[in-house]
Amino acid sequence: MVSYMSVLLYGIGGIVVAGMALLVAFQEKLVYVPVLPGLTKSYPINPARLRLMYEDVWLRSHDGVRLHAWFIKFLPDCQGPTILLQCNVFMLSYRGYGASDGYPSQRGITMDAQAALEHLSQRTDIDTSRVVVFGRSLGGAVGAVLTKNNPDKVAALILENTFTSILDMAGVLLPFLKWFIGGSSSKGPRILNCLVRSPWSTIDIIGEITQPILFLSGLQDEMVPPFHMQMLYAKAAARNRRCIFVEFPTGMHMDTWLAGGDHYWKTIQLFFEQNVPETNEIRLSHNDNGFRGGKMNHWHQDLKPVGLSDD
């Protein structure tokens, strides 16, 4: 009996030590993937190859790290809405991603997103009252923090296939860790939580967001279990009545926009119309240029192939 208990204790101890070693040594490589396997860090395409007008934007984060972004305008005179993070108008490469300098971390990426928002807030060629944050996966965690911290600068938030927290995702990526790491809803001892440098606990802040939120969930997501999105929605909707949850039965982690087809884009269009409406001045400007009903849908259809991912 003593021998059996000793083996069991040694086994548990070995798992804990192995888990600690993995977390300390490799956690950034598990959370942040600036370059997908088989690809290079340089962009294989840019908006010009898709015949889109764009501007290379170079920013400085608050700690001095040099960042790169693309700013794309559908029309030279188009004022909005402007979408920040992994979307069709302003696409930011976090530190360590794309042409941006530095190495990714939760603190650093949070500063990068804030620097991007401040850049947009200072532009005179957009309607700064209609900035919409769009984030997929990790980008959703970043977007949620940015939206919560800037209720006066962000008009709305769109989350797609986002996780509740990295603490909860640890058990998805490495199943044995679920006994030692977990988020606020975890029933485990969570004794290794203190070692996680990038917890990205979206579930703990989503309920503090007061702006409208659209949740886009691909039910075939092979990376983030879809119930994570359901938990985020439930937490947000308990305090915020301007939350919408839409499911796409065949959507996977990276292709929900494609699998969703017209329904996906019309969902976003309707969300914009209800929560980020055009002012009369801007609408008249568009009509003078010959753009009437359905403009926003066509805008997204034209730009959808350009999306970036933070996975």
Short mmCIF file of C-alpha atoms in Angstrom, two decimals:
data_model
loop_
_atom_site.label_atom_id
_atom_site.label_comp_id
_atom_site.label_asym_id
_atom_site.label_seq_id
_atom_site.Cartn_x
_atom_site.Cartn_y
_atom_site.Cartn_z
CA MET A 1 0.00 0.00 0.00
CA VAL A 2 2.82 2.36 0.95
CA SER A 3 4.62 1.59 -2.29
CA TYR A 4 1.46 2.26 -4.34
CA MET A 5 0.86 5.60 -2.62
CA SER A 6 4.48 6.59 -3.16
CA VAL A 7 4.24 5.86 -6.86
CA LEU A 8 1.00 7.83 -7.08
CA LEU A 9 2.47 10.83 -5.29
CA TYR A 10 5.60 10.76 -7.40
CA GLY A 11 3.44 10.53 -10.51
CA ILE A 12 1.34 13.54 -9.52
CA GLY A 13 4.47 15.44 -8.57
CA GLY A 14 6.03 14.64 -11.91
CA ILE A 15 2.98 15.92 -13.80
CA VAL A 16 2.99 19.14 -11.78
CA VAL A 17 6.70 19.69 -12.38
CA ALA A 18 6.32 18.91 -16.09
CA GLY A 19 3.39 21.30 -16.34
CA MET A 20 5.33 24.04 -14.59
CA ALA A 21 8.31 23.54 -16.89
CA LEU A 22 6.10 23.70 -20.00
CA LEU A 23 4.39 26.85 -18.77
CA VAL A 24 7.57 28.65 -17.86
CA ALA A 25 9.46 27.72 -21.02
CA PHE A 26 6.88 27.59 -23.81
CA GLN A 27 3.68 29.40 -22.85
CA GLU A 28 4.25 32.36 -25.19
CA LYS A 29 4.75 29.96 -28.10
CA LEU A 30 1.44 28.29 -27.26
CA VAL A 31 -0.50 31.54 -26.92
CA TYR A 32 1.08 33.67 -29.66
CA VAL A 33 1.72 32.32 -33.15
CA PRO A 34 3.06 35.20 -35.28
CA VAL A 35 4.02 32.84 -38.10
CA LEU A 36 1.93 29.86 -39.12
CA PRO A 37 3.87 26.65 -39.86
CA GLY A 38 5.16 26.58 -43.43
CA LEU A 39 4.77 30.34 -43.95
CA THR A 40 7.13 33.29 -43.63
CA LYS A 41 6.62 36.37 -41.47
CA SER A 42 6.39 38.62 -44.52
CA TYR A 43 2.94 39.14 -46.00
CA PRO A 44 2.30 36.98 -49.09
CA ILE A 45 -0.21 39.57 -50.34
CA ASN A 46 -1.18 43.12 -49.56
CA PRO A 47 -4.36 45.10 -50.24
CA ALA A 48 -2.97 46.49 -53.50
CA ARG A 49 -2.93 42.99 -55.00
CA LEU A 50 -6.66 42.90 -54.36
CA ARG A 51 -7.00 46.29 -56.04
CA LEU A 52 -7.77 48.05 -52.79
CA MET A 53 -6.56 51.51 -51.88
CA TYR A 54 -4.57 51.35 -48.66
CA GLU A 55 -2.07 53.18 -46.50
CA ASP A 56 0.88 51.69 -44.62
CA VAL A 57 0.67 53.05 -41.08
CA TRP A 58 3.62 52.99 -38.69
CA LEU A 59 2.91 53.54 -35.00
CA ARG A 60 4.80 53.63 -31.74
CA SER A 61 3.34 51.76 -28.79
CA HIS A 62 3.56 53.41 -25.38
CA ASP A 63 6.81 51.60 -24.61
CA GLY A 64 8.38 52.62 -27.92
CA VAL A 65 7.87 49.41 -29.92
CA ARG A 66 7.39 50.12 -33.62
CA LEU A 67 4.12 48.73 -35.03
CA HIS A 68 2.75 48.28 -38.53
CA ALA A 69 -0.86 48.48 -39.71
CA TRP A 70 -2.86 48.79 -42.90
CA PHE A 71 -5.54 51.44 -43.21
CA ILE A 72 -7.95 50.72 -46.06
CA LYS A 73 -10.72 53.05 -47.17
CA PHE A 74 -13.48 51.89 -49.46
CA LEU A 75 -13.73 55.40 -50.90
CA PRO A 76 -11.47 58.41 -50.38
CA ASP A 77 -14.45 60.28 -48.90
CA CYS A 78 -15.90 57.40 -46.87
CA GLN A 79 -16.07 58.29 -43.15
CA GLY A 80 -17.07 55.10 -41.46
CA PRO A 81 -17.72 53.05 -39.62
CA THR A 82 -14.06 52.32 -38.92
CA ILE A 83 -13.19 48.82 -37.73
CA LEU A 84 -10.15 48.21 -35.54
CA LEU A 85 -8.19 44.88 -35.22
CA GLN A 86 -8.20 41.97 -37.70
CA CYS A 87 -10.82 43.50 -40.08
CA ASN A 88 -11.41 45.35 -43.28
CA VAL A 89 -10.47 48.95 -42.62
CA PHE A 90 -7.74 49.17 -40.00
CA MET A 91 -5.67 46.02 -39.54
CA LEU A 92 -3.04 46.08 -36.82
CA SER A 93 -0.09 43.73 -36.52
CA TYR A 94 0.68 43.32 -32.83
CA ARG A 95 4.28 43.38 -31.68
CA GLY A 96 6.07 40.36 -33.08
CA TYR A 97 3.46 39.89 -35.82
CA GLY A 98 3.90 40.86 -39.46
CA ALA A 99 6.24 43.82 -39.91
CA SER A 100 5.91 45.00 -36.30
CA ASP A 101 8.91 44.89 -33.99
CA GLY A 102 9.14 43.34 -30.55
CA TYR A 103 7.88 40.18 -28.89
CA PRO A 104 4.24 39.49 -27.94
CA SER A 105 2.99 39.62 -24.37
CA GLN A 106 -0.36 40.49 -22.81
CA ARG A 107 0.87 43.81 -21.44
CA GLY A 108 2.57 44.73 -24.71
CA ILE A 109 -0.33 43.79 -26.99
CA THR A 110 -2.75 45.70 -24.78
CA MET A 111 -0.57 48.80 -25.26
CA ASP A 112 -0.39 48.15 -29.01
CA ALA A 113 -4.17 48.08 -29.35
CA GLN A 114 -4.47 51.28 -27.33
CA ALA A 115 -1.88 52.98 -29.56
CA ALA A 116 -3.86 51.95 -32.64
CA LEU A 117 -7.08 53.32 -31.20
CA GLU A 118 -5.40 56.60 -30.29
CA HIS A 119 -4.08 56.85 -33.85
CA LEU A 120 -7.60 56.42 -35.21
CA SER A 121 -9.00 58.92 -32.73
CA GLN A 122 -6.60 61.56 -34.06
CA ARG A 123 -7.38 61.05 -37.74
CA THR A 124 -9.42 63.72 -39.49
CA ASP A 125 -10.53 61.57 -42.44
CA ILE A 126 -12.87 59.27 -40.48
CA ASP A 127 -15.83 59.62 -38.18
CA THR A 128 -14.12 58.92 -34.85
CA SER A 129 -17.47 58.48 -33.10
CA ARG A 130 -18.12 55.29 -35.08
CA VAL A 131 -15.11 53.10 -34.33
CA VAL A 132 -16.02 49.40 -34.09
CA VAL A 133 -13.59 46.87 -32.64
CA PHE A 134 -13.59 43.47 -34.38
CA GLY A 135 -11.62 40.57 -32.92
CA ARG A 136 -11.35 36.87 -33.67
CA SER A 137 -9.86 34.37 -31.22
CA LEU A 138 -6.98 36.13 -29.41
CA GLY A 139 -8.03 39.32 -31.19
CA GLY A 140 -11.38 39.06 -29.40
CA ALA A 141 -9.65 38.98 -26.01
CA VAL A 142 -7.61 42.05 -26.97
CA GLY A 143 -10.68 43.78 -28.37
CA ALA A 144 -12.69 43.17 -25.22
CA VAL A 145 -10.01 44.82 -23.07
CA LEU A 146 -9.75 47.76 -25.48
CA THR A 147 -13.53 48.25 -25.60
CA LYS A 148 -13.90 48.10 -21.82
CA ASN A 149 -11.09 50.61 -21.31
CA ASN A 150 -12.40 53.07 -23.90
CA PRO A 151 -16.18 53.51 -23.59
CA ASP A 152 -15.88 57.02 -25.04
CA LYS A 153 -13.86 55.99 -28.11
CA VAL A 154 -15.29 52.60 -29.11
CA ALA A 155 -18.87 52.49 -30.39
CA ALA A 156 -19.34 48.71 -30.51
CA LEU A 157 -17.56 45.35 -30.29
CA ILE A 158 -17.72 42.23 -32.48
CA LEU A 159 -16.29 38.97 -31.15
CA GLU A 160 -15.77 35.89 -33.30
CA ASN A 161 -14.73 32.47 -31.94
CA THR A 162 -13.13 33.95 -28.83
CA PHE A 163 -12.13 31.98 -25.73
CA THR A 164 -13.19 32.69 -22.15
CA SER A 165 -9.56 32.80 -21.00
CA ILE A 166 -6.16 31.30 -21.70
CA LEU A 167 -6.48 29.65 -18.30
CA ASP A 168 -9.47 27.69 -19.63
CA MET A 169 -7.75 27.06 -22.98
CA ALA A 170 -4.74 25.47 -21.26
CA GLY A 171 -6.78 22.34 -20.60
CA VAL A 172 -7.93 22.30 -24.23
CA LEU A 173 -4.41 22.52 -25.64
CA LEU A 174 -2.84 20.25 -23.00
CA PRO A 175 -5.64 18.20 -21.39
CA PHE A 176 -3.66 17.12 -18.33
CA LEU A 177 -3.29 20.79 -17.33
CA LYS A 178 -7.02 21.19 -16.72
CA TRP A 179 -6.50 19.69 -13.28
CA PHE A 180 -4.04 22.43 -12.33
CA ILE A 181 -5.01 25.51 -14.40
CA GLY A 182 -8.42 27.04 -14.93
CA GLY A 183 -10.44 30.22 -15.11
CA SER A 184 -13.01 31.58 -12.69
CA SER A 185 -15.48 28.81 -13.57
CA SER A 186 -12.98 25.99 -13.10
CA LYS A 187 -13.56 23.44 -10.36
CA GLY A 188 -9.91 22.35 -10.20
CA PRO A 189 -7.31 23.50 -7.65
CA ARG A 190 -5.75 25.96 -10.15
CA ILE A 191 -2.41 25.73 -8.40
CA LEU A 192 -0.46 26.68 -11.54
CA ASN A 193 -2.49 29.77 -12.46
CA CYS A 194 0.16 32.01 -10.96
CA LEU A 195 2.63 30.88 -13.64
CA VAL A 196 0.47 32.00 -16.57
CA ARG A 197 1.89 35.29 -17.86
CA SER A 198 -0.88 35.94 -20.41
CA PRO A 199 -4.20 34.87 -18.85
CA TRP A 200 -6.39 36.98 -21.19
CA SER A 201 -9.41 36.43 -18.95
CA THR A 202 -12.14 37.80 -21.19
CA ILE A 203 -14.84 36.14 -19.09
CA ASP A 204 -13.89 38.39 -16.17
CA ILE A 205 -14.24 41.68 -18.08
CA ILE A 206 -16.95 41.01 -20.67
CA GLY A 207 -19.65 41.88 -18.13
CA GLU A 208 -18.12 45.35 -17.65
CA ILE A 209 -18.55 46.35 -21.31
CA THR A 210 -21.44 48.74 -21.83
CA GLN A 211 -21.25 49.11 -25.62
CA PRO A 212 -23.24 46.87 -28.01
CA ILE A 213 -21.63 43.46 -28.59
CA LEU A 214 -22.15 41.04 -31.48
CA PHE A 215 -21.06 37.43 -30.88
CA LEU A 216 -20.32 35.36 -34.02
CA SER A 217 -19.86 31.67 -33.18
CA GLY A 218 -18.76 28.89 -35.54
CA LEU A 219 -20.18 25.67 -34.14
CA GLN A 220 -17.51 23.51 -35.82
CA ASP A 221 -14.64 25.48 -34.25
CA GLU A 222 -11.80 22.98 -33.92
CA MET A 223 -9.62 25.19 -31.68
CA VAL A 224 -11.88 27.06 -29.25
CA PRO A 225 -14.83 25.02 -27.95
CA PRO A 226 -18.03 26.85 -28.97
CA PHE A 227 -19.33 26.82 -25.40
CA HIS A 228 -16.69 29.46 -24.61
CA MET A 229 -18.60 31.92 -26.78
CA GLN A 230 -21.87 30.90 -25.13
CA MET A 231 -20.37 31.57 -21.70
CA LEU A 232 -19.09 34.98 -22.80
CA TYR A 233 -22.50 35.91 -24.17
CA ALA A 234 -24.30 34.78 -21.01
CA LYS A 235 -21.95 36.83 -18.83
CA ALA A 236 -22.28 39.93 -21.03
CA ALA A 237 -26.05 39.71 -21.57
CA ALA A 238 -26.69 39.50 -17.84
CA ARG A 239 -25.72 43.19 -17.59
CA ASN A 240 -25.83 44.49 -21.15
CA ARG A 241 -29.11 44.33 -23.07
CA ARG A 242 -27.41 45.28 -26.34
CA CYS A 243 -25.85 41.85 -26.95
CA ILE A 244 -26.59 39.63 -29.94
CA PHE A 245 -25.50 36.00 -30.34
CA VAL A 246 -25.47 34.40 -33.80
CA GLU A 247 -24.40 30.82 -34.58
CA PHE A 248 -23.05 29.45 -37.86
CA PRO A 249 -23.53 25.64 -37.90
CA THR A 250 -20.67 24.85 -40.32
CA GLY A 251 -18.26 27.58 -39.26
CA MET A 252 -14.77 26.54 -38.16
CA HIS A 253 -12.25 28.64 -36.27
CA MET A 254 -10.83 30.50 -39.26
CA ASP A 255 -13.56 30.20 -41.90
CA THR A 256 -16.77 31.23 -40.15
CA TRP A 257 -16.97 34.28 -42.42
CA LEU A 258 -16.79 31.98 -45.45
CA ALA A 259 -19.06 29.22 -44.14
CA GLY A 260 -21.62 31.78 -43.02
CA GLY A 261 -21.96 33.24 -46.51
CA ASP A 262 -24.43 36.09 -46.98
CA HIS A 263 -25.95 35.45 -43.56
CA TYR A 264 -22.63 36.33 -41.93
CA TRP A 265 -22.26 39.67 -43.72
CA LYS A 266 -25.92 40.61 -43.39
CA THR A 267 -25.68 39.95 -39.65
CA ILE A 268 -22.82 42.44 -39.36
CA GLN A 269 -24.61 44.90 -41.63
CA LEU A 270 -27.73 44.80 -39.46
CA PHE A 271 -25.66 45.17 -36.29
CA PHE A 272 -24.05 48.30 -37.73
CA GLU A 273 -27.36 49.74 -38.85
CA GLN A 274 -28.88 49.23 -35.42
CA ASN A 275 -25.92 50.29 -33.28
CA VAL A 276 -23.59 52.45 -35.38
CA PRO A 277 -26.00 54.27 -37.69
CA GLU A 278 -24.90 56.79 -40.28
CA THR A 279 -25.52 60.43 -39.58
CA ASN A 280 -27.65 62.37 -42.05
CA GLU A 281 -24.59 64.31 -43.19
CA ILE A 282 -22.63 61.16 -44.06
CA ARG A 283 -25.64 59.49 -45.67
CA LEU A 284 -26.16 62.48 -47.94
CA SER A 285 -22.49 62.43 -48.88
CA HIS A 286 -22.76 58.76 -49.89
CA ASN A 287 -25.92 59.39 -51.89
CA ASP A 288 -24.23 62.23 -53.75
CA ASN A 289 -21.60 59.70 -54.81
CA GLY A 290 -24.22 57.27 -56.06
CA PHE A 291 -24.14 54.82 -53.13
CA ARG A 292 -27.59 54.00 -51.81
CA GLY A 293 -29.20 51.05 -50.06
CA GLY A 294 -27.01 48.04 -49.32
CA LYS A 295 -23.75 49.99 -49.36
CA MET A 296 -22.42 48.53 -46.14
CA ASN A 297 -23.02 44.96 -47.26
CA HIS A 298 -21.20 45.53 -50.53
CA TRP A 299 -18.39 47.22 -48.67
CA HIS A 300 -17.81 44.14 -46.54
CA GLN A 301 -18.23 41.77 -49.43
CA ASP A 302 -15.54 43.61 -51.35
CA LEU A 303 -13.09 43.66 -48.46
CA LYS A 304 -13.63 40.31 -46.82
CA PRO A 305 -10.66 38.50 -48.44
CA VAL A 306 -8.19 40.78 -46.68
CA GLY A 307 -8.79 39.66 -43.08
CA LEU A 308 -5.87 38.91 -40.79
CA SER A 309 -5.88 36.45 -37.92
CA ASP A 310 -4.19 36.48 -34.56
CA ASP A 311 -4.11 32.72 -34.19
#
